[in-house]
């Protein structure tokens, strides 16, 4: 099954300083590979109009619902998620991660998950700017994300 992530409303190329937060410039977002902070897929600048990623996953029926796995799927069964990692990119192309958003699989409606499994594709649509104008972080569940088959 393919997991397609379609993101809009990116926060811009800088994240201003705040309480206990130094601020960052030249920010980018990417999908983080399981077990590898440096394993990034599809690095997009924070001021891009949109960002899109396509992840190949395996969907397995279980007694408690559909479980997904794959190189970019994190977590244990029943608590799977995909990390969108935010970082500052330096002049040499190095990525200094400072924040992550967790797209939570357990928030997908079971009927949507089953339809997506049958179709071979599920799409997650979300905006990547939080209420304060910063890069979206923490666990992301509806209504902040829309899942569709």
N, CA, C and O of each residue as an XYZ file, in Angstrom:
596
protein
N       0.845     -1.173      0.000
C       0.000      0.000      0.000
C       0.892      1.238      0.000
O       1.961      1.243      0.609
N       0.451      2.267     -0.676
C       1.169      3.535     -0.652
C       0.502      4.480      0.340
O      -0.724      4.574      0.404
N       1.329      5.174      1.108
C       0.880      6.246      1.970
C       1.354      7.540      1.332
O       2.556      7.770      1.196
N       0.410      8.383      0.942
C       0.723      9.659      0.310
C       0.453     10.757      1.335
O      -0.640     10.832      1.897
N       1.435     11.597      1.572
C       1.289     12.727      2.485
C       1.314     13.990      1.650
O       2.287     14.262      0.948
N       0.235     14.764      1.730
C       0.123     16.019      0.987
C       0.017     17.151      1.996
O      -0.958     17.240      2.742
N       1.021     18.013      2.014
C       1.083     19.086      2.997
C       0.983     20.449      2.331
O       1.518     20.678      1.246
N       0.286     21.342      3.010
C       0.153     22.732      2.582
C       0.475     23.621      3.771
O       0.810     23.131      4.849
N       0.374     24.925      3.573
C       0.522     25.891      4.660
C       1.825     25.680      5.430
O       1.819     25.562      6.655
N       2.934     25.633      4.706
C       4.233     25.508      5.361
C       4.575     26.830      6.050
O       4.142     27.884      5.585
N       5.343     26.804      7.153
C       5.501     27.972      8.011
C       6.493     29.040      7.557
O       6.535     30.118      8.150
N       7.277     28.778      6.541
C       8.282     29.742      6.109
C       9.687     29.216      6.348
O       9.873     28.104      6.844
N      10.665     30.021      5.993
C      12.054     29.549      6.042
C      12.743     29.785      7.373
O      13.883     29.359      7.560
N      12.068     30.464      8.310
C      12.681     30.661      9.622
C      11.655     30.417     10.718
O      10.448     30.547     10.514
N      12.164     30.066     11.868
C      11.351     29.818     13.050
C      11.928     30.714     14.136
O      13.043     30.475     14.599
N      11.183     31.757     14.558
C      11.755     32.733     15.490
C      12.039     32.148     16.870
O      11.431     31.155     17.270
N      12.971     32.774     17.595
C      13.272     32.307     18.946
C      12.087     32.530     19.884
O      11.238     33.391     19.649
N      12.052     31.743     20.940
C      11.033     31.879     21.972
C      11.607     31.407     23.294
O      12.811     31.178     23.412
N      10.752     31.263     24.275
C      11.191     30.797     25.592
C      11.853     29.428     25.453
O      11.235     28.475     24.978
N      13.109     29.340     25.871
C      13.883     28.088     25.803
C      13.975     27.519     24.390
O      14.094     26.306     24.214
N      13.919     28.391     23.385
C      13.981     27.958     21.994
C      14.834     28.968     21.232
O      14.481     30.146     21.187
N      15.949     28.542     20.632
C      16.883     29.497     20.040
C      16.439     30.102     18.706
O      16.973     31.131     18.293
N      15.487     29.491     18.038
C      15.107     29.940     16.706
C      16.026     29.328     15.656
O      17.172     28.983     15.944
N      15.509     29.196     14.434
C      16.274     28.563     13.356
C      15.975     29.248     12.024
O      14.889     29.787     11.811
N      16.963     29.211     11.142
C      16.812     29.731      9.781
C      17.052     28.608      8.789
O      17.617     27.569      9.130
N      16.615     28.833      7.554
C      16.735     27.863      6.468
C      16.130     26.518      6.877
O      16.753     25.468      6.718
N      14.909     26.569      7.403
C      14.278     25.338      7.877
C      13.698     24.536      6.717
O      13.253     25.075      5.704
N      13.725     23.234      6.916
C      13.225     22.270      5.942
C      12.455     21.188      6.686
O      12.582     21.046      7.902
N      11.654     20.427      5.943
C      10.906     19.315      6.509
C      11.073     18.096      5.614
O      11.153     18.215      4.392
N      11.123     16.919      6.241
C      11.270     15.660      5.514
C      10.653     14.545      6.344
O      10.385     14.715      7.534
N      10.432     13.410      5.709
C       9.995     12.215      6.417
C      11.247     11.520      6.946
O      12.234     11.359      6.229
N      11.189     11.112      8.211
C      12.338     10.467      8.850
C      12.233      8.956      8.763
O      11.195      8.377      9.084
N      13.299      8.328      8.332
C      13.374      6.868      8.255
C      13.407      6.260      9.658
O      14.007      6.828     10.571
N      12.776      5.133      9.822
C      12.760      4.429     11.110
C      14.193      4.106     11.551
O      14.978      3.545     10.786
N      14.516      4.468     12.784
C      15.814      4.136     13.360
C      16.976      4.941     12.818
O      18.130      4.586     13.060
N      16.704      6.024     12.087
C      17.806      6.785     11.495
C      17.456      8.267     11.456
O      16.741      8.721     10.562
N      17.968      9.025     12.439
C      17.709     10.468     12.459
C      18.171     11.142     11.174
O      17.563     12.115     10.728
N      19.238     10.633     10.580
C      19.785     11.234      9.367
C      19.142     10.669      8.106
O      19.403     11.168      7.011
N      18.311      9.642      8.236
C      17.675      9.041      7.070
C      16.416      9.801      6.695
O      15.336      9.519      7.216
N      16.552     10.760      5.798
C      15.447     11.645      5.448
C      14.973     11.404      4.022
O      15.772     11.147      3.122
N      13.679     11.489      3.833
C      13.070     11.336      2.517
C      12.397     12.640      2.125
O      11.589     13.180      2.881
N      12.728     13.144      0.946
C      12.013     14.279      0.376
C      12.133     15.563      1.159
O      11.131     16.088      1.646
N      13.330     16.076      1.290
C      13.564     17.324      2.009
C      12.929     18.491      1.243
O      13.241     18.716      0.074
N      12.035     19.231      1.914
C      11.355     20.385      1.319
C      11.651     21.633      2.140
O      11.652     21.571      3.369
N      11.905     22.770      1.483
C      12.122     24.008      2.231
C      10.841     24.441      2.947
O       9.734     24.203      2.464
N      11.013     25.081      4.105
C       9.875     25.512      4.908
C       9.018     26.568      4.254
O       7.886     26.791      4.682
N       9.533     27.234      3.214
C       8.735     28.241      2.523
C       8.158     27.719      1.199
O       7.688     28.503      0.375
N       8.194     26.409      1.000
C       7.584     25.827     -0.211
C       6.066     26.020     -0.154
O       5.486     26.146      0.924
N       5.446     26.040     -1.303
C       3.992     26.161     -1.366
C       3.325     24.893     -0.855
O       2.334     24.949     -0.127
N       3.881     23.747     -1.245
C       3.361     22.448     -0.817
C       4.529     21.486     -0.630
O       5.652     21.746     -1.062
N       4.234     20.382      0.018
C       5.207     19.288      0.142
C       4.431     17.986     -0.030
O       3.285     17.873      0.406
N       5.069     17.003     -0.671
C       4.391     15.729     -0.928
C       5.407     14.605     -0.806
O       6.538     14.700     -1.282
N       4.963     13.538     -0.151
C       5.793     12.343     -0.007
C       4.948     11.118     -0.333
O       3.750     11.092     -0.052
N       5.569     10.110     -0.923
C       4.910      8.832     -1.198
C       5.756      7.747     -0.537
O       6.930      7.569     -0.859
N       5.129      7.024      0.396
C       5.826      5.985      1.143
C       5.238      4.631      0.788
O       4.019      4.461      0.783
N       6.096      3.670      0.490
C       5.634      2.297      0.294
C       5.526      1.633      1.661
O       6.469      1.654      2.452
N       4.367      1.047      1.926
C       4.082      0.404      3.206
C       3.503     -0.979      2.958
O       3.060     -1.303      1.857
N       3.520     -1.773      3.999
C       2.830     -3.055      3.979
C       1.670     -2.958      4.963
O       1.854     -2.579      6.119
N       0.478     -3.302      4.494
C      -0.719     -3.280      5.337
C      -1.076     -4.720      5.688
O      -1.235     -5.564      4.806
N      -1.200     -4.989      6.987
C      -1.482     -6.339      7.463
C      -2.723     -6.323      8.346
O      -2.761     -5.614      9.352
N      -3.750     -7.110      7.972
C      -4.931     -7.180      8.855
C      -4.563     -7.856     10.172
O      -3.833     -8.847     10.188
N      -5.077     -7.309     11.279
C      -4.886     -7.888     12.604
C      -6.245     -7.933     13.296
O      -7.186     -7.302     12.816
N      -6.377     -8.647     14.391
C      -7.655     -8.677     15.107
C      -8.121     -7.302     15.595
O      -9.312     -7.093     15.821
N      -7.180     -6.368     15.757
C      -7.549     -5.034     16.247
C      -7.606     -3.984     15.138
O      -7.814     -2.806     15.427
N      -7.429     -4.377     13.895
C      -7.462     -3.436     12.775
C      -6.276     -3.622     11.861
O      -5.537     -4.600     11.971
N      -6.102     -2.691     10.972
C      -5.040     -2.757      9.979
C      -3.742     -2.206     10.574
O      -3.725     -1.112     11.138
N      -2.670     -2.966     10.444
C      -1.356     -2.525     10.895
C      -0.528     -2.203      9.659
O      -0.556     -2.945      8.677
N       0.210     -1.094      9.709
C       1.104     -0.764      8.599
C       2.543     -0.794      9.084
O       2.840     -0.466     10.233
N       3.417     -1.191      8.190
C       4.852     -1.198      8.457
C       5.563     -0.708      7.205
O       4.974     -0.635      6.126
N       6.814     -0.380      7.360
C       7.628      0.066      6.238
C       8.825      0.827      6.755
O       8.913      1.113      7.949
N       9.749      1.159      5.871
C      10.994      1.795      6.292
C      10.803      3.156      6.966
O      11.666      3.590      7.729
N       9.687      3.831      6.695
C       9.449      5.155      7.274
C       8.317      5.145      8.297
O       7.850      6.203      8.719
N       7.878      3.963      8.693
C       6.817      3.835      9.689
C       7.475      3.508     11.027
O       8.262      2.568     11.130
N       7.145      4.290     12.040
C       7.731      4.169     13.371
C       6.721      3.518     14.327
O       5.545      3.373     13.996
N       7.191      3.137     15.496
C       6.317      2.692     16.575
C       6.002      1.214     16.548
O       6.337      0.492     15.609
N       5.346      0.791     17.616
C       4.978     -0.616     17.771
C       3.563     -0.843     17.242
O       2.836      0.124     17.012
N       3.155     -2.097     17.045
C       1.786     -2.376     16.590
C       0.766     -1.707     17.520
O       0.895     -1.746     18.744
N      -0.235     -1.102     16.910
C      -1.255     -0.382     17.664
C      -0.884      1.056     17.960
O      -1.721      1.826     18.431
N       0.356      1.431     17.692
C       0.815      2.798     17.961
C       1.761      3.267     16.847
O       2.773      3.913     17.120
N       1.430      2.943     15.609
C       2.290      3.315     14.477
C       2.123      4.797     14.142
O       1.080      5.401     14.393
N       3.192      5.362     13.564
C       3.152      6.759     13.129
C       4.273      7.009     12.134
O       5.176      6.188     11.972
N       4.198      8.148     11.474
C       5.243      8.612     10.566
C       5.730      9.957     11.098
O       4.930     10.835     11.418
N       7.053     10.108     11.190
C       7.635     11.376     11.630
C       7.847     12.305     10.440
O       8.408     11.909      9.418
N       7.391     13.544     10.590
C       7.840     14.633      9.731
C       8.826     15.415     10.583
O       8.451     15.985     11.607
N      10.070     15.443     10.166
C      11.135     16.082     10.944
C      11.455     17.458     10.373
O      11.636     17.628      9.167
N      11.518     18.431     11.272
C      11.888     19.806     10.938
C      13.337     20.033     11.346
O      13.765     19.619     12.423
N      14.083     20.695     10.470
C      15.463     20.992     10.801
C      15.986     22.183     10.031
O      15.409     22.600      9.027
N      17.081     22.718     10.514
C      17.782     23.793      9.821
C      18.865     23.157      8.959
O      19.601     22.282      9.415
N      18.952     23.598      7.723
C      19.967     23.090      6.803
C      21.102     24.109      6.734
O      20.879     25.284      6.442
N      22.319     23.646      7.007
C      23.475     24.550      6.995
C      24.066     24.662      5.592
O      23.582     24.032      4.652
N      25.103     25.461      5.464
C      25.735     25.722      4.162
C      26.282     24.469      3.507
O      26.385     24.405      2.282
N      26.637     23.464      4.312
C      27.169     22.218      3.776
C      26.087     21.177      3.514
O      26.392     20.053      3.113
N      24.831     21.539      3.737
C      23.722     20.606      3.516
C      23.385     19.758      4.724
O      22.532     18.874      4.637
N      24.041     20.009      5.859
C      23.734     19.265      7.077
C      22.366     19.644      7.627
O      21.944     20.795      7.516
N      21.687     18.693      8.210
C      20.330     18.869      8.731
C      20.373     18.781     10.253
O      20.729     17.743     10.810
N      20.009     19.877     10.926
C      19.990     19.927     12.390
C      18.523     19.901     12.832
O      17.852     20.933     12.848
N      18.033     18.704     13.192
C      16.632     18.548     13.551
C      16.327     19.281     14.857
O      17.088     19.200     15.821
N      15.188     20.004     14.871
C      14.794     20.690     16.092
C      13.354     20.412     16.511
O      12.959     20.778     17.618
N      12.570     19.782     15.660
C      11.160     19.543     15.987
C      10.638     18.434     15.082
O      11.109     18.270     13.957
N       9.641     17.655     15.588
C       9.026     16.613     14.771
C       7.512     16.598     14.976
O       7.007     16.920     16.051
N       6.815     16.217     13.926
C       5.378     15.960     13.991
C       5.178     14.464     13.784
O       5.829     13.855     12.935
N       4.272     13.874     14.567
C       3.974     12.442     14.463
C       2.594     12.287     13.839
O       1.588     12.650     14.448
N       2.547     11.749     12.627
C       1.271     11.473     11.969
C       0.792     10.123     12.471
O       1.345      9.085     12.108
N      -0.230     10.140     13.304
C      -0.651      8.968     14.074
C      -1.592      8.068     13.278
O      -2.683      8.480     12.882
N      -1.144      6.819     13.051
C      -1.945      5.833     12.324
C      -3.177      5.431     13.114
O      -4.207      5.120     12.516
N      -3.104      5.429     14.436
C      -4.261      5.017     15.241
C      -5.431      5.990     15.128
O      -6.529      5.692     15.596
N      -5.208      7.140     14.518
C      -6.270      8.119     14.319
C      -7.021      7.910     13.006
O      -7.995      8.609     12.725
N      -6.569      6.950     12.204
C      -7.257      6.657     10.941
C      -8.508      5.841     11.248
O      -8.440      4.811     11.919
N      -9.632      6.305     10.758
C     -10.885      5.572     10.927
C     -10.725      4.176     10.328
O     -10.215      4.049      9.215
N     -11.151      3.118     11.042
C     -10.972      1.751     10.535
C     -11.583      1.523      9.148
O     -11.005      0.796      8.340
N     -12.726      2.124      8.860
C     -13.341      1.961      7.535
C     -12.462      2.594      6.453
O     -12.323      2.041      5.362
N     -11.877      3.736      6.752
C     -10.965      4.392      5.805
C      -9.725      3.539      5.590
O      -9.260      3.391      4.459
N      -9.186      2.976      6.668
C      -7.999      2.120      6.559
C      -8.298      0.897      5.695
O      -7.484      0.525      4.850
N      -9.448      0.272      5.899
C      -9.822     -0.916      5.110
C     -10.014     -0.554      3.638
O      -9.562     -1.285      2.756
N     -10.679      0.568      3.368
C     -10.870      1.006      1.978
C      -9.524      1.318      1.330
O      -9.307      1.006      0.159
N      -8.634      1.925      2.081
C      -7.307      2.245      1.556
C      -6.516      0.976      1.266
O      -5.813      0.890      0.260
N      -6.633      0.002      2.143
C      -5.934     -1.265      1.925
C      -6.429     -1.928      0.646
O      -5.636     -2.438     -0.145
N      -7.740     -1.917      0.447
C      -8.313     -2.515     -0.765
C      -7.876     -1.757     -2.019
O      -7.644     -2.362     -3.065
N      -7.766     -0.434     -1.910
C      -7.382      0.400     -3.051
C      -5.867      0.444     -3.253
O      -5.386      0.773     -4.337
N      -5.122      0.109     -2.199
C      -3.663      0.152     -2.290
C      -3.073      1.518     -2.042
O      -1.908      1.762     -2.357
N      -3.880      2.431     -1.468
C      -3.387      3.796     -1.272
C      -4.216      4.521     -0.214
O      -5.444      4.431     -0.197
N      -3.525      5.237      0.663
C      -4.187      6.130      1.617
C      -3.492      7.484      1.535
O      -2.277      7.558      1.352
N      -4.270      8.551      1.671
C      -3.729      9.897      1.579
C      -3.963     10.635      2.888
O      -5.059     10.606      3.449
N      -2.930     11.286      3.357
C      -3.004     12.155      4.536
C      -2.815     13.586      4.056
O      -1.822     13.896      3.397
N      -3.768     14.464      4.383
C      -3.665     15.878      4.018
C      -3.624     16.713      5.298
O      -4.438     16.532      6.203
N      -2.655     17.632      5.349
C      -2.527     18.461      6.541
C      -1.786     19.744      6.241
O      -1.018     19.823      5.282
N      -2.023     20.755      7.071
C      -1.253     21.983      7.051
C      -0.080     21.824      8.005
O      -0.190     21.123      9.011
N       1.036     22.462      7.701
C       2.249     22.260      8.502
C       2.621     23.459      9.378
O       3.742     23.527      9.883
N       1.698     24.403      9.563
C       1.933     25.530     10.449
C       1.000     25.423     11.646
O      -0.204     25.227     11.486
N       1.562     25.553     12.855
C       0.731     25.466     14.051
C       0.041     26.810     14.329
O       0.219     27.769     13.578
N      -0.731     26.872     15.392
C      -1.515     28.061     15.729
C      -0.648     29.287     16.025
O      -1.132     30.416     15.934
N       0.614     29.085     16.375
C       1.522     30.201     16.658
C       2.354     30.608     15.443
O       3.189     31.507     15.538
N       2.131     29.953     14.305
C       2.880     30.271     13.102
C       4.191     29.513     12.973
O       4.997     29.814     12.093
N       4.411     28.533     13.840
C       5.636     27.733     13.830
C       5.409     26.399     13.126
O       4.269     26.040     12.831
N       6.486     25.662     12.854
C       6.339     24.332     12.261
C       5.495     23.419     13.151
O       5.702     23.350     14.363
N       4.554     22.730     12.541
C       3.687     21.804     13.265
C       4.516     20.730     13.947
O       5.440     20.181     13.347
N       4.188     20.426     15.208
C       4.891     19.373     15.922
C       3.917     18.635     16.836
O       2.740     18.984     16.920
N       4.421     17.615     17.516
C       3.661     16.762     18.445
C       2.809     15.764     17.665
O       2.948     15.638     16.449
N       1.930     15.058     18.370
C       1.067     14.054     17.742
C       0.003     14.752     16.911
O      -0.662     15.671     17.389
N      -0.158     14.310     15.657
C      -1.111     14.936     14.744
C      -2.258     13.963     14.482
O      -2.068     12.874     13.941
N      -3.443     14.388     14.880
C      -4.667     13.606     14.703
C      -5.748     14.529     14.159
O      -5.602     15.750     14.229
N      -6.844     13.965     13.611
C      -7.935     14.832     13.177
C      -8.401     15.716     14.345
O      -8.408     15.262     15.489
N      -8.779     16.938     14.080
C      -9.037     17.530     12.766
C      -7.811     18.155     12.093
O      -7.941     18.757     11.027
N      -6.621     18.023     12.698
C      -5.424     18.622     12.104
C      -4.908     17.858     10.889
O      -4.046     18.353     10.164
N      -5.426     16.671     10.668
C      -5.038     15.852      9.515
C      -6.290     15.165      8.985
O      -7.163     14.756      9.751
N      -6.362     15.046      7.676
C      -7.494     14.356      7.043
C      -6.957     13.126      6.320
O      -6.077     13.222      5.464
N      -7.506     11.970      6.683
C      -7.120     10.698      6.040
C      -8.208     10.294      5.073
O      -9.391     10.369      5.405
N      -7.825      9.864      3.874
C      -8.816      9.399      2.898
C      -8.248      8.261      2.071
O      -7.040      8.153      1.862
N      -9.170      7.405      1.601
C      -8.794      6.263      0.759
C      -8.864      6.678     -0.691
O      -8.586      5.870     -1.578
